[in-house]
Short mmCIF file of C-alpha atoms in Angstrom, two decimals:
data_model
loop_
_atom_site.label_atom_id
_atom_site.label_comp_id
_atom_site.label_asym_id
_atom_site.label_seq_id
_atom_site.Cartn_x
_atom_site.Cartn_y
_atom_site.Cartn_z
CA MET W 1 -21.52 47.40 19.41
CA SER W 2 -18.91 47.67 22.15
CA GLY W 3 -20.63 50.77 23.53
CA SER W 4 -23.92 48.94 23.94
CA LEU W 5 -22.15 46.05 25.68
CA GLU W 6 -20.60 48.46 28.17
CA ALA W 7 -24.01 49.91 28.89
CA ILE W 8 -25.37 46.46 29.56
CA MET W 9 -22.52 45.51 31.85
CA LYS W 10 -22.70 48.72 33.98
CA PRO W 11 -24.21 48.38 37.49
CA ILE W 12 -27.89 49.27 37.67
CA LYS W 13 -28.47 52.40 39.75
CA PRO W 14 -30.77 52.20 42.80
CA LYS W 15 -33.32 54.47 41.16
CA ALA W 16 -33.43 52.19 38.12
CA VAL W 17 -33.92 49.18 40.41
CA CYS W 18 -36.91 50.83 42.07
CA LEU W 19 -38.45 51.72 38.71
CA LEU W 20 -37.88 48.16 37.47
CA ALA W 21 -39.46 46.66 40.58
CA ALA W 22 -42.44 48.96 40.26
CA ALA W 23 -42.89 47.98 36.62
CA VAL W 24 -42.80 44.30 37.49
CA MET W 25 -45.32 44.73 40.32
CA ALA W 26 -47.58 46.75 38.10
CA SER W 27 -47.48 44.23 35.30
CA GLY W 28 -47.76 41.17 37.58
CA PRO W 29 -51.55 40.86 37.87
CA ARG W 30 -52.06 41.50 34.16
CA ALA W 31 -49.38 38.91 33.28
CA GLU W 32 -51.13 36.34 35.46
CA ALA W 33 -54.48 37.13 33.99
CA ARG W 34 -53.25 36.84 30.40
CA HIS W 35 -54.01 33.45 28.81
CA SER W 36 -50.97 31.85 27.13
CA PRO W 37 -51.63 28.87 24.84
CA ALA W 38 -47.87 28.31 24.55
CA LEU W 39 -47.55 27.94 28.33
CA ASP W 40 -50.54 25.62 28.40
CA LEU W 41 -48.86 23.34 25.89
CA ALA W 42 -45.60 23.41 27.84
CA ARG W 43 -47.41 22.56 31.07
CA GLN W 44 -49.21 19.66 29.38
CA LEU W 45 -45.89 18.31 28.11
CA ASN W 46 -44.43 18.73 31.58
CA GLU W 47 -47.29 16.72 33.06
CA ALA W 48 -46.81 14.04 30.38
CA PHE W 49 -43.19 13.53 31.47
CA VAL W 50 -44.24 13.33 35.11
CA GLU W 51 -47.03 10.83 34.39
CA VAL W 52 -44.75 8.57 32.33
CA ALA W 53 -42.08 8.59 35.04
CA ASP W 54 -44.69 7.76 37.71
CA GLN W 55 -46.09 4.95 35.56
CA VAL W 56 -42.83 3.22 34.64
CA SER W 57 -40.52 3.86 37.61
CA PRO W 58 -42.06 1.14 39.86
CA ALA W 59 -40.98 -1.48 37.29
CA VAL W 60 -37.35 -0.27 37.28
CA VAL W 61 -34.96 -2.04 39.65
CA VAL W 62 -31.39 -1.58 40.83
CA ILE W 63 -29.07 -4.54 40.31
CA ASP W 64 -26.11 -4.75 42.70
CA ILE W 65 -23.43 -7.21 41.69
CA ARG W 66 -20.33 -8.50 43.42
CA GLN W 67 -17.48 -10.33 41.75
CA ARG W 68 -14.83 -12.12 43.74
CA VAL W 69 -11.33 -10.89 43.03
CA LYS W 70 -9.13 -13.72 41.89
CA ASP W 71 -5.51 -12.73 42.41
CA LYS W 72 -4.47 -14.39 39.17
CA GLN W 73 -1.28 -13.58 37.34
CA THR W 74 -1.50 -11.21 34.39
CA GLU W 75 0.42 -11.71 31.16
CA ASP W 76 3.08 -9.31 32.45
CA GLY W 77 3.63 -11.40 35.58
CA GLY W 78 1.80 -9.09 37.98
CA SER W 79 -1.40 -9.72 39.90
CA PHE W 80 -4.88 -8.40 39.28
CA TRP W 81 -4.33 -6.02 42.19
CA ASP W 82 -1.17 -4.64 40.60
CA ILE W 83 -2.91 -3.57 37.40
CA LEU W 84 -5.60 -1.53 39.16
CA PRO W 85 -5.17 2.24 38.69
CA PRO W 86 -3.52 3.87 41.74
CA GLU W 87 -6.60 5.89 42.66
CA LEU W 88 -8.72 2.74 42.65
CA ARG W 89 -6.18 0.89 44.81
CA ARG W 90 -6.24 3.78 47.29
CA HIS W 91 -10.03 3.64 47.36
CA PHE W 92 -10.00 -0.04 48.33
CA GLN W 93 -7.18 0.48 50.83
CA ASN W 94 -9.28 3.15 52.53
CA HIS W 95 -12.29 0.84 52.63
CA GLY W 96 -11.17 -2.42 54.05
CA GLY W 97 -7.58 -3.35 53.52
CA ALA W 98 -4.89 -3.53 50.90
CA HIS W 99 -6.35 -6.34 48.80
CA PRO W 100 -10.13 -6.33 48.30
CA GLN W 101 -11.91 -9.67 48.16
CA TRP W 102 -14.79 -8.35 46.08
CA LEU W 103 -15.35 -5.88 43.26
CA GLU W 104 -18.76 -4.26 43.37
CA GLY W 105 -20.88 -2.75 40.63
CA GLU W 106 -24.37 -1.50 39.99
CA GLY W 107 -26.73 -1.43 37.06
CA SER W 108 -30.42 -1.21 36.32
CA GLY W 109 -33.11 -3.63 35.23
CA LEU W 110 -36.75 -3.84 34.23
CA ILE W 111 -39.51 -6.06 35.64
CA ILE W 112 -41.17 -7.90 32.74
CA SER W 113 -43.42 -10.39 34.55
CA PRO W 114 -45.41 -10.52 37.81
CA ASP W 115 -43.41 -13.57 38.97
CA GLY W 116 -40.01 -11.88 39.03
CA TYR W 117 -38.37 -12.01 35.60
CA ILE W 118 -36.15 -8.99 35.02
CA LEU W 119 -34.62 -7.75 31.78
CA THR W 120 -31.16 -6.17 31.87
CA ASN W 121 -27.87 -6.03 29.97
CA ASN W 122 -25.53 -8.98 29.75
CA HIS W 123 -22.60 -6.75 30.68
CA VAL W 124 -24.34 -5.74 33.92
CA VAL W 125 -24.40 -9.31 35.28
CA GLU W 126 -21.60 -10.97 33.33
CA GLY W 127 -19.15 -12.68 35.67
CA ALA W 128 -21.15 -11.78 38.79
CA ASP W 129 -20.76 -14.11 41.76
CA ASP W 130 -23.49 -12.43 43.79
CA ILE W 131 -26.57 -10.50 42.54
CA VAL W 132 -28.99 -8.49 44.68
CA VAL W 133 -32.05 -6.84 43.12
CA ARG W 134 -33.57 -3.79 44.83
CA LEU W 135 -37.15 -2.77 44.03
CA LYS W 136 -38.42 0.79 44.15
CA ASP W 137 -40.41 0.00 47.32
CA GLY W 138 -37.15 -0.90 49.12
CA ARG W 139 -37.43 -4.69 49.09
CA THR W 140 -34.37 -6.69 48.10
CA PHE W 141 -34.08 -10.15 46.56
CA ALA W 142 -31.26 -12.45 45.55
CA GLY W 143 -31.04 -12.66 41.78
CA GLU W 144 -30.19 -15.57 39.49
CA VAL W 145 -29.16 -15.21 35.85
CA LYS W 146 -31.56 -17.37 33.82
CA GLY W 147 -29.86 -16.70 30.52
CA ALA W 148 -27.60 -14.24 28.75
CA ASP W 149 -26.82 -13.32 25.15
CA PRO W 150 -23.55 -11.40 24.66
CA GLU W 151 -24.29 -10.70 20.99
CA SER W 152 -27.33 -8.54 21.76
CA ASP W 153 -26.11 -7.66 25.29
CA ILE W 154 -29.38 -8.87 26.79
CA ALA W 155 -29.76 -10.97 29.96
CA VAL W 156 -32.67 -12.17 32.11
CA VAL W 157 -32.44 -12.28 35.92
CA LYS W 158 -34.99 -14.11 38.09
CA ILE W 159 -35.97 -13.20 41.65
CA LYS W 160 -38.33 -15.11 43.95
CA ALA W 161 -41.17 -12.62 44.07
CA THR W 162 -44.82 -12.53 43.04
CA GLY W 163 -47.43 -9.88 42.40
CA LEU W 164 -45.01 -7.51 40.73
CA THR W 165 -46.19 -4.93 38.18
CA PRO W 166 -44.32 -5.36 34.91
CA ALA W 167 -43.53 -2.58 32.49
CA LYS W 168 -45.40 -2.25 29.23
CA LEU W 169 -43.18 -3.27 26.32
CA GLY W 170 -43.71 -1.27 23.14
CA ASP W 171 -42.81 -1.63 19.45
CA SER W 172 -39.38 -0.23 18.66
CA ASP W 173 -39.96 -0.67 14.91
CA ALA W 174 -42.72 1.93 15.15
CA THR W 175 -40.47 4.38 17.02
CA ARG W 176 -39.66 7.49 15.01
CA VAL W 177 -36.55 9.65 15.06
CA GLY W 178 -37.37 12.87 16.92
CA GLU W 179 -39.76 11.34 19.46
CA PHE W 180 -39.51 12.38 23.10
CA VAL W 181 -38.14 9.63 25.35
CA LEU W 182 -37.27 9.16 29.03
CA ALA W 183 -34.31 7.16 30.33
CA ILE W 184 -34.84 5.72 33.82
CA GLY W 185 -32.21 4.03 35.98
CA ALA W 186 -29.57 4.39 38.67
CA PRO W 187 -26.60 6.32 37.25
CA PHE W 188 -23.68 6.68 39.68
CA GLU W 189 -25.77 4.93 42.38
CA LEU W 190 -28.42 7.68 42.17
CA ASN W 191 -31.54 5.51 42.15
CA ASP W 192 -34.78 6.48 40.39
CA THR W 193 -33.12 9.00 38.10
CA VAL W 194 -35.17 10.20 35.12
CA THR W 195 -33.72 12.08 32.15
CA VAL W 196 -35.53 13.40 29.09
CA GLY W 197 -34.44 13.63 25.46
CA HIS W 198 -35.25 12.44 21.97
CA VAL W 199 -34.65 9.51 19.69
CA SER W 200 -31.82 10.97 17.65
CA ALA W 201 -31.20 8.01 15.28
CA LYS W 202 -32.04 4.36 14.69
CA GLY W 203 -30.19 1.38 13.30
CA ARG W 204 -26.77 2.14 14.77
CA SER W 205 -24.22 -0.69 14.70
CA PHE W 206 -20.54 -0.79 15.68
CA GLU W 207 -19.46 -4.39 15.09
CA GLN W 208 -20.12 -5.97 11.73
CA ASP W 209 -21.02 -9.44 12.95
CA ALA W 210 -22.71 -8.54 16.24
CA ASP W 211 -26.49 -8.55 16.68
CA GLN W 212 -26.71 -4.78 16.97
CA ASP W 213 -29.38 -2.32 15.89
CA PHE W 214 -29.11 0.41 18.52
CA ILE W 215 -31.53 3.26 19.11
CA GLN W 216 -29.50 6.44 19.59
CA THR W 217 -30.77 9.02 22.08
CA ASP W 218 -29.72 12.29 23.65
CA ALA W 219 -31.55 11.45 26.88
CA LYS W 220 -28.77 11.43 29.46
CA ILE W 221 -27.40 7.92 29.99
CA LEU W 222 -24.55 7.39 32.45
CA PRO W 223 -22.77 4.44 34.11
CA GLY W 224 -25.43 2.65 36.16
CA ASN W 225 -28.20 3.33 33.63
CA SER W 226 -27.28 0.14 31.78
CA GLY W 227 -30.19 -2.30 31.76
CA GLY W 228 -32.80 0.36 32.48
CA PRO W 229 -35.62 1.33 30.12
CA LEU W 230 -35.88 3.93 27.38
CA VAL W 231 -39.55 4.92 27.39
CA ASN W 232 -41.82 6.85 25.01
CA LEU W 233 -44.60 9.24 26.01
CA TYR W 234 -47.14 6.40 25.91
CA GLY W 235 -45.33 4.79 28.84
CA GLU W 236 -44.05 2.00 26.57
CA VAL W 237 -40.51 0.67 26.82
CA ILE W 238 -38.89 0.97 23.39
CA GLY W 239 -35.32 0.09 24.37
CA ILE W 240 -32.92 -1.16 27.03
CA ASN W 241 -30.24 1.45 27.76
CA THR W 242 -26.87 -0.10 27.02
CA MET W 243 -23.93 2.20 26.34
CA ILE W 244 -22.70 5.76 25.90
CA GLU W 245 -20.33 7.49 23.52
CA GLY W 246 -18.07 9.04 26.15
CA LEU W 247 -19.18 11.05 29.17
CA ASP W 248 -21.04 14.32 28.62
CA THR W 249 -21.43 13.80 24.88
CA GLY W 250 -25.21 13.54 24.94
CA ILE W 251 -25.04 10.37 22.85
CA GLY W 252 -26.38 7.14 24.29
CA PHE W 253 -27.56 3.85 22.81
CA ALA W 254 -30.31 1.38 23.67
CA VAL W 255 -31.06 -2.15 22.46
CA PRO W 256 -34.43 -1.99 20.62
CA ILE W 257 -37.12 -3.65 22.69
CA ASN W 258 -38.22 -5.80 19.72
CA LEU W 259 -34.79 -7.43 19.67
CA ALA W 260 -34.85 -7.79 23.46
CA LYS W 261 -38.30 -9.42 23.31
CA ARG W 262 -37.14 -11.89 20.68
CA VAL W 263 -34.13 -12.85 22.77
CA LYS W 264 -35.70 -12.90 26.25
CA ASP W 265 -38.15 -15.74 25.63
CA HIS W 266 -35.32 -18.03 24.56
CA LEU W 267 -33.23 -17.00 27.55
CA ILE W 268 -36.08 -17.78 29.93
CA ASN W 269 -36.94 -21.14 28.37
CA GLU W 270 -33.56 -22.36 27.12
CA GLY W 271 -30.95 -20.24 28.90
CA LYS W 272 -29.47 -19.09 25.59
CA PHE W 273 -30.39 -17.59 22.24
CA THR W 274 -29.25 -19.36 19.09
CA ARG W 275 -29.10 -17.85 15.62
CA SER W 276 -28.86 -19.33 12.16
CA TRP W 277 -26.53 -18.01 9.50
CA LEU W 278 -25.54 -18.53 5.88
CA GLY W 279 -21.84 -17.82 6.28
CA ILE W 280 -21.74 -14.83 3.92
CA GLN W 281 -20.44 -11.28 4.10
CA ILE W 282 -22.95 -8.73 2.92
CA HIS W 283 -23.68 -5.05 2.39
CA GLU W 284 -26.63 -3.02 1.15
CA LEU W 285 -26.98 -2.48 -2.58
CA ARG W 286 -28.29 1.06 -2.13
CA ASN W 287 -24.90 2.05 -0.69
CA ASP W 288 -22.88 0.44 -3.51
CA SER W 289 -22.80 3.19 -6.13
CA ASP W 290 -19.96 1.53 -8.04
CA TYR W 291 -21.91 -1.69 -8.48
CA LEU W 292 -25.07 0.16 -9.46
CA SER W 293 -23.20 2.22 -12.06
CA LEU W 294 -21.81 -0.76 -13.97
CA ASP W 295 -22.88 -1.00 -17.61
CA GLY W 296 -24.58 -3.73 -19.57
CA LYS W 297 -25.23 -7.15 -18.12
CA LEU W 298 -22.86 -6.55 -15.21
CA ALA W 299 -25.07 -4.06 -13.39
CA PRO W 300 -27.66 -5.74 -11.15
CA ASP W 301 -31.24 -5.57 -12.38
CA ALA W 302 -32.30 -4.32 -8.93
CA ARG W 303 -32.02 -1.14 -6.89
CA GLU W 304 -32.76 -2.58 -3.47
CA GLY W 305 -31.40 -5.69 -1.80
CA VAL W 306 -28.35 -7.12 -0.07
CA VAL W 307 -25.13 -7.79 -1.98
CA VAL W 308 -23.15 -10.94 -1.23
CA GLU W 309 -19.53 -9.78 -0.82
CA ALA W 310 -17.99 -13.11 0.06
CA ILE W 311 -18.90 -16.69 0.90
CA LEU W 312 -17.06 -18.27 3.81
CA PRO W 313 -15.46 -21.61 2.99
CA GLY W 314 -17.20 -24.39 4.88
CA GLY W 315 -20.15 -22.15 5.72
CA PRO W 316 -23.75 -23.11 4.87
CA ALA W 317 -23.86 -20.93 1.74
CA SER W 318 -20.76 -22.63 0.31
CA LYS W 319 -22.97 -25.68 -0.33
CA SER W 320 -25.52 -23.63 -2.29
CA ASP W 321 -25.47 -22.02 -5.76
CA LEU W 322 -25.12 -18.55 -4.23
CA ARG W 323 -22.19 -16.55 -5.65
CA PRO W 324 -20.30 -13.40 -4.62
CA GLY W 325 -21.93 -10.45 -6.40
CA ASP W 326 -25.44 -11.89 -6.13
CA VAL W 327 -28.10 -9.54 -4.78
CA ILE W 328 -30.55 -11.16 -2.36
CA THR W 329 -33.92 -9.42 -2.56
CA ALA W 330 -36.19 -11.78 -0.59
CA VAL W 331 -36.07 -14.68 1.88
CA ASP W 332 -38.94 -17.16 1.56
CA GLY W 333 -40.94 -14.51 -0.24
CA LYS W 334 -40.31 -11.75 2.29
CA SER W 335 -38.55 -8.71 0.86
CA VAL W 336 -35.16 -7.75 2.32
CA GLN W 337 -33.50 -4.43 1.59
CA THR W 338 -31.04 -4.06 4.46
CA VAL W 339 -28.36 -6.11 6.13
CA ARG W 340 -30.42 -6.08 9.31
CA GLN W 341 -33.51 -7.45 7.58
CA LEU W 342 -31.58 -10.30 5.96
CA ARG W 343 -29.84 -11.25 9.21
CA ASP W 344 -33.12 -11.22 11.11
CA GLU W 345 -34.88 -13.38 8.53
CA ILE W 346 -32.06 -15.94 8.37
CA GLY W 347 -31.42 -15.81 12.11
CA GLU W 348 -34.99 -16.87 12.84
CA LYS W 349 -34.79 -19.94 10.62
CA LYS W 350 -34.37 -23.35 12.17
CA PRO W 351 -30.86 -24.67 11.47
CA GLY W 352 -31.01 -27.23 8.68
CA SER W 353 -34.31 -26.00 7.24
CA ALA W 354 -34.42 -25.29 3.50
CA THR W 355 -34.77 -21.59 2.69
CA MET W 356 -35.57 -20.05 -0.70
CA LEU W 357 -33.68 -16.91 -1.70
CA ALA W 358 -34.80 -14.52 -4.42
CA VAL W 359 -31.55 -13.50 -6.12
CA VAL W 360 -30.64 -11.03 -8.86
CA ARG W 361 -27.47 -11.98 -10.74
CA GLY W 362 -26.81 -9.26 -13.29
CA LYS W 363 -29.97 -9.33 -15.40
CA GLU W 364 -31.04 -12.79 -14.24
CA HIS W 365 -33.72 -13.27 -11.61
CA LEU W 366 -33.18 -16.57 -9.80
CA THR W 367 -34.62 -18.57 -6.93
CA LEU W 368 -31.91 -20.42 -5.04
CA LYS W 369 -32.17 -22.85 -2.16
CA ALA W 370 -29.88 -22.45 0.84
CA THR W 371 -29.81 -24.26 4.16
CA PRO W 372 -28.90 -22.03 7.13
CA GLY W 373 -26.76 -23.54 9.85
CA LEU W 374 -26.24 -22.78 13.51
CA THR W 375 -24.14 -19.65 13.96
CA PRO W 376 -20.86 -20.51 15.67
CA ALA W 377 -19.90 -18.66 18.82
CA VAL W 378 -17.95 -15.46 18.20
CA ASP W 379 -14.77 -16.97 19.61
CA GLU W 380 -15.08 -19.92 17.24
CA LEU W 381 -15.30 -17.92 14.01
CA ALA W 382 -12.34 -18.63 11.77
CA VAL W 383 -10.55 -15.79 10.07
CA LYS W 384 -10.35 -17.42 6.67
CA ALA W 385 -13.24 -16.06 4.63
CA SER W 386 -13.05 -15.82 0.87
CA GLY W 387 -12.73 -12.15 0.08
CA GLU W 388 -11.33 -11.21 3.51
CA PRO W 389 -8.39 -8.78 3.48
CA ALA W 390 -6.14 -11.69 4.39
CA ASN W 391 -6.65 -15.44 4.24
CA LEU W 392 -4.18 -16.57 6.86
CA GLY W 393 -5.51 -20.10 7.10
CA LEU W 394 -6.02 -19.91 10.85
CA THR W 395 -8.82 -20.85 13.19
CA VAL W 396 -8.54 -19.24 16.60
CA LYS W 397 -10.48 -19.15 19.86
CA GLY W 398 -10.36 -16.87 22.85
CA LEU W 399 -7.96 -18.31 25.41
CA THR W 400 -9.71 -19.97 28.34
CA LYS W 401 -8.43 -21.95 31.29
CA GLU W 402 -9.81 -25.12 29.73
CA LEU W 403 -8.11 -24.52 26.38
CA ALA W 404 -4.85 -23.60 28.11
CA GLU W 405 -4.93 -26.89 30.00
CA GLN W 406 -5.87 -28.82 26.85
CA TYR W 407 -2.91 -27.46 24.91
CA GLY W 408 -0.56 -27.23 27.90
CA VAL W 409 0.15 -23.50 27.73
CA ASP W 410 0.84 -21.09 30.58
CA VAL W 411 -0.12 -17.85 28.79
CA VAL W 412 -3.15 -16.08 30.30
CA SER W 413 -4.07 -13.64 27.51
CA GLY W 414 -4.37 -13.93 23.76
CA VAL W 415 -6.07 -16.19 21.24
CA ILE W 416 -5.10 -19.80 20.81
CA VAL W 417 -4.68 -21.40 17.40
CA THR W 418 -6.92 -24.46 17.16
CA ALA W 419 -6.43 -25.31 13.47
CA VAL W 420 -4.08 -24.40 10.62
CA ASP W 421 -4.95 -24.97 6.96
CA GLN W 422 -2.40 -26.98 5.04
CA ASP W 423 -0.28 -24.92 2.60
CA SER W 424 -1.66 -21.67 4.02
CA LEU W 425 0.38 -18.57 4.94
CA ALA W 426 0.30 -19.62 8.59
CA ASP W 427 1.37 -23.17 7.78
CA ALA W 428 4.29 -21.92 5.70
CA ARG W 429 5.61 -19.90 8.64
CA GLY W 430 5.42 -22.75 11.12
CA ILE W 431 2.36 -21.68 13.11
CA ARG W 432 0.77 -24.71 14.75
CA ALA W 433 -2.29 -25.57 16.82
CA GLY W 434 -1.61 -24.65 20.44
CA ASP W 435 0.35 -21.49 19.61
CA VAL W 436 -0.98 -18.38 21.38
CA ILE W 437 -1.15 -15.14 19.37
CA THR W 438 -0.76 -12.08 21.61
CA GLU W 439 -0.28 -9.20 19.14
CA ILE W 440 -0.80 -8.33 15.48
CA ASN W 441 1.14 -5.36 14.12
CA ARG W 442 1.93 -4.41 17.74
CA GLN W 443 -1.77 -4.33 18.60
CA ARG W 444 -2.60 -6.37 21.71
CA ILE W 445 -5.03 -9.22 21.00
CA SER W 446 -7.15 -10.91 23.67
CA THR W 447 -10.28 -12.11 21.83
CA ALA W 448 -11.03 -13.83 18.54
CA ARG W 449 -13.01 -10.79 17.43
CA GLN W 450 -10.04 -8.48 18.07
CA PHE W 451 -7.88 -10.88 16.10
CA ARG W 452 -10.29 -10.91 13.18
CA ASP W 453 -10.67 -7.11 13.17
CA ALA W 454 -6.89 -6.61 13.30
CA VAL W 455 -6.40 -8.94 10.34
CA LYS W 456 -9.20 -7.31 8.35
CA SER W 457 -7.76 -3.82 8.90
CA ALA W 458 -4.25 -4.87 7.86
CA ASP W 459 -2.77 -5.08 4.36
CA PRO W 460 -1.40 -8.57 3.67
CA LYS W 461 0.55 -7.29 0.67
CA HIS W 462 2.78 -5.37 3.06
CA GLY W 463 2.85 -8.14 5.63
CA LEU W 464 1.43 -8.71 9.10
CA MET W 465 3.69 -8.91 12.14
CA VAL W 466 2.28 -11.64 14.36
CA TYR W 467 3.59 -12.06 17.92
CA LEU W 468 3.00 -15.45 19.45
CA VAL W 469 4.02 -17.84 22.18
CA SER W 470 4.98 -21.26 20.83
CA GLU W 471 6.11 -24.12 23.08
CA GLY W 472 6.90 -21.61 25.83
CA ALA W 473 9.01 -19.35 23.62
CA SER W 474 7.95 -15.88 22.46
CA ARG W 475 8.59 -15.06 18.82
CA PHE W 476 7.15 -13.18 15.89
CA VAL W 477 6.56 -14.09 12.26
CA ILE W 478 5.75 -12.05 9.20
CA LEU W 479 2.77 -13.29 7.23
CA LYS W 480 2.85 -11.78 3.76
CA ASP W 481 0.71 -12.54 0.73
CA SER W 482 3.01 -14.08 -1.85
CA GLY W 483 1.17 -12.14 -4.52
CA GLY W 484 2.01 -8.84 -2.82
CA ASN W 485 4.53 -6.22 -3.84
#
């Protein structure tokens, strides 16, 4: 083997080069004349990509945002400027002084109506003080956020323009894994960039309680692509490009267009998207082999459905006859087999409207009535669910300027305790409303979701170390389940 490699790596002699050139010239006309069905197919596919890009690109826009730098104090006592990485500080110093007044960013968007409504990601425009939308023909317009939904990461921007050509929105439910797709946007400020790949998976989710159902693709998505379309070979938008799994991994994610369509109409008309909920924790029965393998009357008389893990105290389901261990198989007669299907069915219900659930409880088949309620904002969700890894008896919210003023605290990062259950673990250790929790088990906490996730991943039997600021003093407490070892 090594001898053949050496032969390959040796320089080609001039005589051999002449013979090779002669062979190529001699075979050239015959190669051109030969009909190749494989090449014909490849050329047709090539033309399909070109046609789709030409068809959709005029509806793709660049969204430039500017956010005013507020030189506020950080929790460590420094300023916003001080916490910027050195290379970023040098960049700003070389472009207009030591302390920039604005931070600038860029994303993509998609025209969805002739009168200037544009679909994009919430994270593209979140916190923006100034929005400028650039069309493919070079025109620019000031943009206004008409509504945003952090849960799905969808936002709608409006510009004062008419006669625009909107993109064709497809059906993401009909999208199949393996399909060719194009991602179009402005990665790294390179406008009108088109990349090609496939749908590599569907139904991806990374946060249990978020409204997520990502399409995964290997079409190249980079910073700046966010808000741009993922398009199939019919020229239909099947997703809004949203995030990547690290640079150069070939793994990107898009919000399914069916979810974006459901959200956008509410954002345009109401400025927000509201969801209903039952206040239950759930998982899919098909993935619960232990439950399915139970003997006798304990095993559910069903093979598909959604298992109720826990019922949150005070949630809508707590007022119904639903129990942990029940398997929900239908909502108002419509079959549900996955967590996503159940959440979508309940989420679409009007808060306060009676809903009938088909439930399997062991060998019993029941019809139970439940009344969905309005889903609380993420930062208002209490970490006190029955069946949670730890029932601390706390209700927390993300710390805002308004809440800090209300409770008279000077801390700028963390979650603020807004309620403490009597005789709970937190109550026993002297935690009170107005205390600010900054760390759990040495993990920095800045949002209610981070707080909840940290608690859920901890073991209360071994204790949780909670760092907090109480009446201006920093301290920590150990919250330990009294039933622990």
